[in-house]
Tab-separated table of C-alpha atoms and ligand atoms in Angstrom:
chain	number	residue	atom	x	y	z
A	728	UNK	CA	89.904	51.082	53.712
A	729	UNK	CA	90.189	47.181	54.486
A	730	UNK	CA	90.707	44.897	52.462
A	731	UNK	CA	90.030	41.280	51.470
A	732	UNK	CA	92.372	39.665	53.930
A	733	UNK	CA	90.796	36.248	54.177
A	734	UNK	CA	93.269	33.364	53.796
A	735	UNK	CA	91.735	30.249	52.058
A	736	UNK	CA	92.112	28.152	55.374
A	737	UNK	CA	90.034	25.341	54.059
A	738	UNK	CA	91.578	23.481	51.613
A	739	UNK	CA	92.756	19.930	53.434
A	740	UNK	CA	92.605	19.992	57.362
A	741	UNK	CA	92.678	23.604	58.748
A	742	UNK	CA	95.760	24.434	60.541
A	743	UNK	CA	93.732	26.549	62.721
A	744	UNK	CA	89.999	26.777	64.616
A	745	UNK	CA	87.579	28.420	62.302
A	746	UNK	CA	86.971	31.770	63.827
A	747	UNK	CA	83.313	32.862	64.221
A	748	UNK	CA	81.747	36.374	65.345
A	749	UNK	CA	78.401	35.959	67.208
A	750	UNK	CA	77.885	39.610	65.930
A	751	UNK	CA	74.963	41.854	67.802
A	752	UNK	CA	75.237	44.148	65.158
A	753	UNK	CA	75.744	47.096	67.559
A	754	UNK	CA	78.932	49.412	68.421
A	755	UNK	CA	80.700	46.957	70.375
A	756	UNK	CA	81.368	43.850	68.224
A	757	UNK	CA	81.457	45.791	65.456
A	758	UNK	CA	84.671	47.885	66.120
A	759	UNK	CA	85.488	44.167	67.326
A	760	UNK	CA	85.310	43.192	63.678
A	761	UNK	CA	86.898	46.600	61.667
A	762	UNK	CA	89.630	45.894	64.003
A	763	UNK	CA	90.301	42.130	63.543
A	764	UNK	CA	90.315	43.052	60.002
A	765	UNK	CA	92.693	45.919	60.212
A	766	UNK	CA	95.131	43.640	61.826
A	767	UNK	CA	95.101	40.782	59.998
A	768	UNK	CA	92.996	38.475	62.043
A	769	UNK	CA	91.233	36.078	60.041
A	770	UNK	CA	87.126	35.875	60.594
A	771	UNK	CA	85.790	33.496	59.027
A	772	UNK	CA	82.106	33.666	59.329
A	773	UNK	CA	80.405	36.742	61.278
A	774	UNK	CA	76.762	35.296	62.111
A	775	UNK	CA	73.805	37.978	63.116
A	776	UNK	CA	70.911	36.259	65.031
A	777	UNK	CA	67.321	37.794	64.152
A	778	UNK	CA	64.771	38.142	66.501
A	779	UNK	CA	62.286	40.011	64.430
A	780	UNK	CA	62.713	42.712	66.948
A	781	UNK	CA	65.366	44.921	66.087
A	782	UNK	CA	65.283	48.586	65.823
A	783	UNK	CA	64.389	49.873	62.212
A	784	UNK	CA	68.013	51.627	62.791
A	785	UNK	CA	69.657	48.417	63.501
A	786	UNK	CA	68.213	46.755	60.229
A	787	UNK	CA	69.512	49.128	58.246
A	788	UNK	CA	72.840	49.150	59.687
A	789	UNK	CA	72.971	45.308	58.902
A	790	UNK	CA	72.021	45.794	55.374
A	791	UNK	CA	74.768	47.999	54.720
A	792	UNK	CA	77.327	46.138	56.804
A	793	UNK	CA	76.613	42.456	55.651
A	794	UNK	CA	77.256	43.272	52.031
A	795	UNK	CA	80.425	45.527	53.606
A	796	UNK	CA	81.995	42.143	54.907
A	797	UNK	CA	80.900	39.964	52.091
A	798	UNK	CA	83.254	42.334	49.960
A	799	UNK	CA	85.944	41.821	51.869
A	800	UNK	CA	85.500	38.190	51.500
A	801	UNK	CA	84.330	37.477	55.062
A	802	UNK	CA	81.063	35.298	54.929
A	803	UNK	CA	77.872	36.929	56.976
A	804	UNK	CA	74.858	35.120	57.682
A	805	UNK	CA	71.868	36.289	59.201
A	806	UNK	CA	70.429	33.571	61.074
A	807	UNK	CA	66.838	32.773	62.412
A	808	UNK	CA	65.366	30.831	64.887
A	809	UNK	CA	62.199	29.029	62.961
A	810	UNK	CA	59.128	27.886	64.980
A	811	UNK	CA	57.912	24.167	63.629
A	812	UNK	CA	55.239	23.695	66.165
A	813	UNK	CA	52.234	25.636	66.629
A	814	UNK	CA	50.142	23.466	68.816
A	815	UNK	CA	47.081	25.703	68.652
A	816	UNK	CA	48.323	29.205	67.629
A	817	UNK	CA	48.450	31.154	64.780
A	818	UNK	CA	51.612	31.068	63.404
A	819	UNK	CA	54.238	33.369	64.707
A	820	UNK	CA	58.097	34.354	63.553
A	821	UNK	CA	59.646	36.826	65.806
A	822	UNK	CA	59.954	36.867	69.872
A	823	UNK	CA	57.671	39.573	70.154
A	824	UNK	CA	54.819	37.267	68.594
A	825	UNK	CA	56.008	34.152	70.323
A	826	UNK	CA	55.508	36.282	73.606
A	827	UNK	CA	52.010	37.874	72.260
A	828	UNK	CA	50.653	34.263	71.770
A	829	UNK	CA	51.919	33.328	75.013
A	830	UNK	CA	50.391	36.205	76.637
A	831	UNK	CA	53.661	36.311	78.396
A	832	UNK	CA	56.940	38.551	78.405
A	833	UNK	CA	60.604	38.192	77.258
A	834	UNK	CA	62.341	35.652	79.842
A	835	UNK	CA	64.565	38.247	80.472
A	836	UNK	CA	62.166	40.381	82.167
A	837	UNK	CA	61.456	37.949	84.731
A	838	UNK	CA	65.527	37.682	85.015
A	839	UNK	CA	65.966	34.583	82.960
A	840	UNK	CA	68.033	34.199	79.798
A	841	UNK	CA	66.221	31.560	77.586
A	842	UNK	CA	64.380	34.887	75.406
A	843	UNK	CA	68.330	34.987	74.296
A	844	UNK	CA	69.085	31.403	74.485
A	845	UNK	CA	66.480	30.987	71.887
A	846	UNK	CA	66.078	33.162	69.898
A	847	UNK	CA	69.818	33.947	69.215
A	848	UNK	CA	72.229	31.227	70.407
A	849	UNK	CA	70.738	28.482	69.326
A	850	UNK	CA	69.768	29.412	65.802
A	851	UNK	CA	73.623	30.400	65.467
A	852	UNK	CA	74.529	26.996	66.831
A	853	UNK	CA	72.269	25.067	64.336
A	854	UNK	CA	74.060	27.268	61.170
A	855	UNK	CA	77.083	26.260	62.953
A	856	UNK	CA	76.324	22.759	63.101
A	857	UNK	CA	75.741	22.251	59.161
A	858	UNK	CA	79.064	24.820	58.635
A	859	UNK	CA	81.687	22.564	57.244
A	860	UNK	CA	85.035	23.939	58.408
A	861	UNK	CA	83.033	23.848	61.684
A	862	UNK	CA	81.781	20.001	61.202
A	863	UNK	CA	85.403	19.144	60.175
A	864	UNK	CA	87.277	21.144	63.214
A	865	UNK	CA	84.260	19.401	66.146
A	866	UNK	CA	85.032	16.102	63.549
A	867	UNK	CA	88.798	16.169	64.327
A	868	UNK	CA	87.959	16.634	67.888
A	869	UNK	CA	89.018	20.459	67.810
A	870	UNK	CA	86.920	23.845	68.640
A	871	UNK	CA	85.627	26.375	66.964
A	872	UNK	CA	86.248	29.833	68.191
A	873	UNK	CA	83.791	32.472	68.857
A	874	UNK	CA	84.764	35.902	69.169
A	875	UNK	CA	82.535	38.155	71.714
A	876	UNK	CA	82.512	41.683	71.976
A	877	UNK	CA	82.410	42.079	75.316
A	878	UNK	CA	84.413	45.744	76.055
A	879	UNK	CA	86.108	46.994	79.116
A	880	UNK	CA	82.987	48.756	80.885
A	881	UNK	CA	81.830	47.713	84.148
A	882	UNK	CA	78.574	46.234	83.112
A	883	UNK	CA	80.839	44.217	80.477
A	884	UNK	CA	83.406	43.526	83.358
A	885	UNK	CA	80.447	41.628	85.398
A	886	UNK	CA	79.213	39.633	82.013
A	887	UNK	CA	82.712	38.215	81.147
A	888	UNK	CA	83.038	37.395	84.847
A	889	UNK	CA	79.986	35.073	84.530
A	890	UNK	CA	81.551	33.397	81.744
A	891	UNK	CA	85.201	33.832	81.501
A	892	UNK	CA	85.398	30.123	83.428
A	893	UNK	CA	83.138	28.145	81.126
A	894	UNK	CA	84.305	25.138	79.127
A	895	UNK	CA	82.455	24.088	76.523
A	896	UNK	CA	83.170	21.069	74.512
A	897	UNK	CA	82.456	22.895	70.961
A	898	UNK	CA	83.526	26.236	71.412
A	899	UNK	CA	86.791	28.249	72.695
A	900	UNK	CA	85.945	32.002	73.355
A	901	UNK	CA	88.229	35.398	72.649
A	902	UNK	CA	87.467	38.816	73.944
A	903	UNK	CA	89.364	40.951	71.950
A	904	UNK	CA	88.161	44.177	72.920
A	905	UNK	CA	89.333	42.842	76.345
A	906	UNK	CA	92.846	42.480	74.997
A	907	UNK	CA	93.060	45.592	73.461
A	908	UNK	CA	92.129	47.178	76.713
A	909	UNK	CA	88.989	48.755	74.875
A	910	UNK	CA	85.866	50.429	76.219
A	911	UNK	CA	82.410	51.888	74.392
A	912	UNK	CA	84.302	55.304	74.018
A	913	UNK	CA	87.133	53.273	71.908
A	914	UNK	CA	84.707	51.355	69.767
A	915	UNK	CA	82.696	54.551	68.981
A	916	UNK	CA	85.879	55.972	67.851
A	917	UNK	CA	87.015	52.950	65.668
A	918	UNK	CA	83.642	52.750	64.121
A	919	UNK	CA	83.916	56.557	63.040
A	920	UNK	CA	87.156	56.254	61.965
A	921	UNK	CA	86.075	53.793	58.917
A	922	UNK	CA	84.149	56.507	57.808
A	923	UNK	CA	80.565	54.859	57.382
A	924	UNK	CA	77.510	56.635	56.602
A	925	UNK	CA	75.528	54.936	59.215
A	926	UNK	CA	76.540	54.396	62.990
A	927	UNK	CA	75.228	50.774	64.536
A	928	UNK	CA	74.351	52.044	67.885
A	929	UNK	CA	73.456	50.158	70.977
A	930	UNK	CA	71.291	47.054	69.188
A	931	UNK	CA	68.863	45.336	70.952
A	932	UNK	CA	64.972	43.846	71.268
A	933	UNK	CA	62.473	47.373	71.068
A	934	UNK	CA	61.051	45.649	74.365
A	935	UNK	CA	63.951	44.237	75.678
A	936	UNK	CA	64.408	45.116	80.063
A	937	UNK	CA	67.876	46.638	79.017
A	938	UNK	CA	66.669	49.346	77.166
A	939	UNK	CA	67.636	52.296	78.850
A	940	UNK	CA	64.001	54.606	79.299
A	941	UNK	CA	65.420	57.424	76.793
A	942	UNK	CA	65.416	54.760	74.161
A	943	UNK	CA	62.283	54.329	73.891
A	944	UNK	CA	62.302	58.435	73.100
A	945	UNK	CA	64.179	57.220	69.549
A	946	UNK	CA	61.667	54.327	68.874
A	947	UNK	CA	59.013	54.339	66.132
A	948	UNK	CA	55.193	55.100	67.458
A	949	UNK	CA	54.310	51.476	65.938
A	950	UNK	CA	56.552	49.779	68.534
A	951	UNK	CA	55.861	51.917	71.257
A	952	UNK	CA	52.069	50.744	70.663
A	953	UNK	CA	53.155	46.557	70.642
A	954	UNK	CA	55.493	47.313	73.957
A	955	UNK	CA	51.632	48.186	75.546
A	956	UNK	CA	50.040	45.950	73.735
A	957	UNK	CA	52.635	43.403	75.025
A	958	UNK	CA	52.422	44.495	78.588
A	959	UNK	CA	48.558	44.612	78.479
A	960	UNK	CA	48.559	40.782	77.143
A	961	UNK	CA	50.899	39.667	79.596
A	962	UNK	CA	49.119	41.439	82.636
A	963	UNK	CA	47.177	38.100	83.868
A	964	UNK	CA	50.005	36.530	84.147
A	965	UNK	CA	52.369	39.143	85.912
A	966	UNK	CA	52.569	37.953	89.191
A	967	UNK	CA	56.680	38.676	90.079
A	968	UNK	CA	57.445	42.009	87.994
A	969	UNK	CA	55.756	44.785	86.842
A	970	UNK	CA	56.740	44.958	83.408
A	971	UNK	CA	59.357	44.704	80.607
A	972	UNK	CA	61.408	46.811	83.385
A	973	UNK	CA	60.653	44.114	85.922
A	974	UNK	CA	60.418	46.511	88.823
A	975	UNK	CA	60.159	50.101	89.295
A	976	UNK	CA	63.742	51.981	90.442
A	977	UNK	CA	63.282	54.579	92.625
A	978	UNK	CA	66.666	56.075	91.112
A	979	UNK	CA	68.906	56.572	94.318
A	980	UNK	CA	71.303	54.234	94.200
A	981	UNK	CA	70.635	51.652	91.780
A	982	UNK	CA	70.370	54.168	88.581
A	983	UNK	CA	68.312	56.109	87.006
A	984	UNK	CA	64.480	56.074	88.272
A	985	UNK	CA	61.762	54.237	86.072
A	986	UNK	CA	58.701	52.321	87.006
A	987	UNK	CA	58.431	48.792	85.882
A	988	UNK	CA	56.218	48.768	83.207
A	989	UNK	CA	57.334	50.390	80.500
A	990	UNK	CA	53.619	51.587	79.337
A	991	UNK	CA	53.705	53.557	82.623
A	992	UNK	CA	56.860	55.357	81.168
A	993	UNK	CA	55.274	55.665	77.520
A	994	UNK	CA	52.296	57.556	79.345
A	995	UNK	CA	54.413	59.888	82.042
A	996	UNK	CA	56.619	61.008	79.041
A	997	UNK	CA	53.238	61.188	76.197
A	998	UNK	CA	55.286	59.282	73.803
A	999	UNK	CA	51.853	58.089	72.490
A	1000	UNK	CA	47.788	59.911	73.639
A	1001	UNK	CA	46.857	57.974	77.045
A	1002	UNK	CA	43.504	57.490	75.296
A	1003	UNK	CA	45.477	55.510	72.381
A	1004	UNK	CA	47.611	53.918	75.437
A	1005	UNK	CA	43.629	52.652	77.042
A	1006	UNK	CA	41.978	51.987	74.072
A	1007	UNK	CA	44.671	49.219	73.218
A	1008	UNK	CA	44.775	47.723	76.671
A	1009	UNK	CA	40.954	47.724	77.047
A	1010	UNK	CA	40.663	46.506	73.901
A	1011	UNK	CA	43.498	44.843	71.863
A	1012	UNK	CA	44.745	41.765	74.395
A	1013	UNK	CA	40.835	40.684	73.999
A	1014	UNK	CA	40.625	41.296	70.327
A	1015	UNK	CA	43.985	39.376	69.972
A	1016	UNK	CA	42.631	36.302	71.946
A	1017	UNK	CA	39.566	36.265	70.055
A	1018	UNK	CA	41.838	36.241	66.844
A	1019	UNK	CA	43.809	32.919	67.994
A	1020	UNK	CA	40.563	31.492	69.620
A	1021	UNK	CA	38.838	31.784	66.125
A	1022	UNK	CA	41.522	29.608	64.208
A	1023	UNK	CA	42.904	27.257	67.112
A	1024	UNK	CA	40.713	24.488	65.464
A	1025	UNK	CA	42.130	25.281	61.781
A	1026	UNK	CA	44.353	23.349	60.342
A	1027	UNK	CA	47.790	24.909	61.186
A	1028	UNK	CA	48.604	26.112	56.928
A	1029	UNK	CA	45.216	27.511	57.130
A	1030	UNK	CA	45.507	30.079	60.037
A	1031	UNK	CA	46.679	33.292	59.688
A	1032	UNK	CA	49.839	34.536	60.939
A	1033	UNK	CA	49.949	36.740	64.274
A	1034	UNK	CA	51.802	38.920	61.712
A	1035	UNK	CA	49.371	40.004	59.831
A	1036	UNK	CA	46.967	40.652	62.597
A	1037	UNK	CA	49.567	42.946	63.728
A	1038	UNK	CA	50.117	44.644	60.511
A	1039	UNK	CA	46.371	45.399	60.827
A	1040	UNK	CA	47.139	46.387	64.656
A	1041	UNK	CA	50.432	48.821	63.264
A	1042	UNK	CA	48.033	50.829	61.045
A	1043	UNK	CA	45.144	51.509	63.277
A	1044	UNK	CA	42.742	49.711	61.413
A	1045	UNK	CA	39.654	49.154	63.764
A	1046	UNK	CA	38.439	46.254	62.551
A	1047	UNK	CA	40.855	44.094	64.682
A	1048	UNK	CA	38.556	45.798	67.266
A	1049	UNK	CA	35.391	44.283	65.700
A	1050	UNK	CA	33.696	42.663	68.331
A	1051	UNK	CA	31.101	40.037	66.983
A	1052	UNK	CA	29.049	37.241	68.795
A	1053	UNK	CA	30.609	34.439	66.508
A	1054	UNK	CA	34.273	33.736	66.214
A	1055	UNK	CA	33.973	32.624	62.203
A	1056	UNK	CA	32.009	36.309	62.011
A	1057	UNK	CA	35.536	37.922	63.359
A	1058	UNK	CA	38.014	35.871	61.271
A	1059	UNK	CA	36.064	36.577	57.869
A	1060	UNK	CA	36.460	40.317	58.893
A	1061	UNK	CA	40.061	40.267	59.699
A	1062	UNK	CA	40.605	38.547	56.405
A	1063	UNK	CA	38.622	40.856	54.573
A	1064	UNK	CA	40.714	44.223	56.216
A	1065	UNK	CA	44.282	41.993	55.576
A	1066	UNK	CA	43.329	41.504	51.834
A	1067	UNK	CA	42.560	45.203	51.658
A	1068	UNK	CA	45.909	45.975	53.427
A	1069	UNK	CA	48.177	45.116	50.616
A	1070	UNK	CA	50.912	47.416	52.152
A	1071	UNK	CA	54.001	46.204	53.363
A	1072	UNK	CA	54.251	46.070	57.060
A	1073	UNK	CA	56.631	48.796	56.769
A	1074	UNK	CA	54.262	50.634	55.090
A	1075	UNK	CA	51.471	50.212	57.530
A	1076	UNK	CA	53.775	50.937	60.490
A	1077	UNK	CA	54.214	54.557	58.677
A	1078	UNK	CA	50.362	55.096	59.486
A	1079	UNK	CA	50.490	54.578	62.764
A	1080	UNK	CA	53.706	57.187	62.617
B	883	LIG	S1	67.846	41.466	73.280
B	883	LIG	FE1	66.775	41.190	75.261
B	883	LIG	S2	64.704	40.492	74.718
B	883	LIG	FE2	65.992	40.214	72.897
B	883	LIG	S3	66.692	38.089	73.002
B	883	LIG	FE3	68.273	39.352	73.981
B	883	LIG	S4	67.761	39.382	76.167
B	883	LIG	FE4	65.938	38.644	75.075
């Protein structure tokens, strides 16, 4: 087993740039880390950026890893992107519910990056920013280094290409899995070396356009029900893709064959009843516009959160459905089912289940 190999780098003017782990809490960057720690190579701060989204397995991976690291003296910091500004809108704290109150999808599905710009650079650069061995290194006109787990594979091959030429004023970049000449296969291997009860897997957003479609086999009936009720919200406003897939791939060249919407996959493959999959897109994008419509002229610490409309949404309780002539008439009932819902959201997802 590793141990506590952190040098105290810290006390007067580091002789080196802090090192840093943007950590995605999946297989690649974290062989990256086991490694680095195997052979000495300080890491000083590994930093996980939270989207809300994560798969349940992912969360639990990080709560057994985090406290892993923090035992071998290597700081680990989950870190958030937090919404100040509501304008209208209930408040929200994941991208899922930022893109629900949008009515919208995931930049990345319309082949943009900002989803990930975000929701998990910038909330690592604003830790960064009030880290003091980083504030002293940018101080003394030095950069802090950022270690990305970017392996060998072809698809990684194309995203280091995109970046490998960047200079940024802040930040230097290693690819260490690079060096060691690793691919997936390699970090799969590391991983099971250490001998961990739990295996990070491939981490991403549930309704992220890189999930592959026999993810969504693995994934939990309550988010296969928010990936069509995200779809169905966003549908006025599709006009240049399909879906969280973007566009359909007919599967002869360019990969394996999917439509574009991933709700169209959910019903081909009955991962949830196609009269579940209509009722919520005939009836939950208009129930959750009614919702925000009700408290847009509230005070913003007296609306309710999108999450707990959701929770109510997660465990099938049809009074989210209710359907009354005046908007005060809906709210009171909502906040009538949420105060009878004094379940964890876990424990409502289990309902829908
Ligand atoms: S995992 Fe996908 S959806 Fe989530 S922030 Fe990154 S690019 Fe966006």
């Amino acid at each position: 087993m590793l141990q506590g190999n952190q040098p105290d780098l810290f006390t007067g003017l580091p002789n080196r740039a802090p090192v840093v782990v943007a950590w995605g809490a999946g297989t690649d960057s974290t062989a990256m880390i086991l490694e680095m720690l195997s052979r000495g190579d300080p890491i000083d701060l590994v930093m996980f950026a939270d989207t809300g989204d994560e798969h349940p397995r992912t969360y639990a991976f990080i709560e057994f890893f985090l406290p892993w690291l923090k035992d071998r003296d290597v700081q680990a910091e989950v870190v958030r992107y937090q919404p100040s500004t509501f304008k209208n809108w209930p408040p929200y704290k994941s991208l899922s519910e930022n893109c629900l109150t949008n009515g919208t999808l995931p930049s990345i599905a319309f082949g943009f990056s900002s989803c990930s710009q975000k929701w998990k650079a910038a909330p690592q650069h604003t830790f960064l920013k009030s880290w003091e061995p980083a504030q002293r290194t940018w101080a003394a006109g030095g950069k802090v280094q950022k270690l990305i787990g970017y392996d060998c594979s072809p698809r990684d091959n194309i995203r280091y290409r995109q970046v490998a030429a960047l200079d940024d004023p802040l930040y230097s970049f290693r690819y260490p899995l690079r060096e060691w000449g690793w691919a997936r296969d390699a970090c799969d291997k590391r991983i099971l070396a250490e001998g961990f009860p739990l295996h990070p897997g491939k981490s991403s957003c549930m309704m992220c356009t890189a999930v592959k479609p026999e993810e969504l086999h693995d994934a939990p009936v309550w988010a296969l029900r928010r990936i069509v009720l995200m779809e169905a919200r966003a549908a006025p406003r599709l006009t240049s893709c399909e879906g969280l897939w973007r566009k359909a791939i007919k599967g002869t060249r360019t990969g394996q064959p999917r439509p574009g919407s991933m709700t169209a996959y959910i019903r081909q493959q009955e991962l949830l009843k196609s009269a579940d999959i209509d009722r919520i897109i005939e009836m939950a994008p208009k129930a959750l516009v009614r919702f925000q419509d009700a408290q847009a002229s509230l005070p913003v610490q007296n609306r309710t959160p999108l999450a707990d409309w959701l929770q109510l949404f997660d465990a099938l309780d049809e009074r989210i459905f209710d359907n009354p002539d005046k908007p005060d008439r809906y709210l009171s009932t909502l906040h009538q089912a949420i105060s009878e819902h004094k379940a964890d959201p876990a424990e409502a997802r289990q309902i829908a289940a």
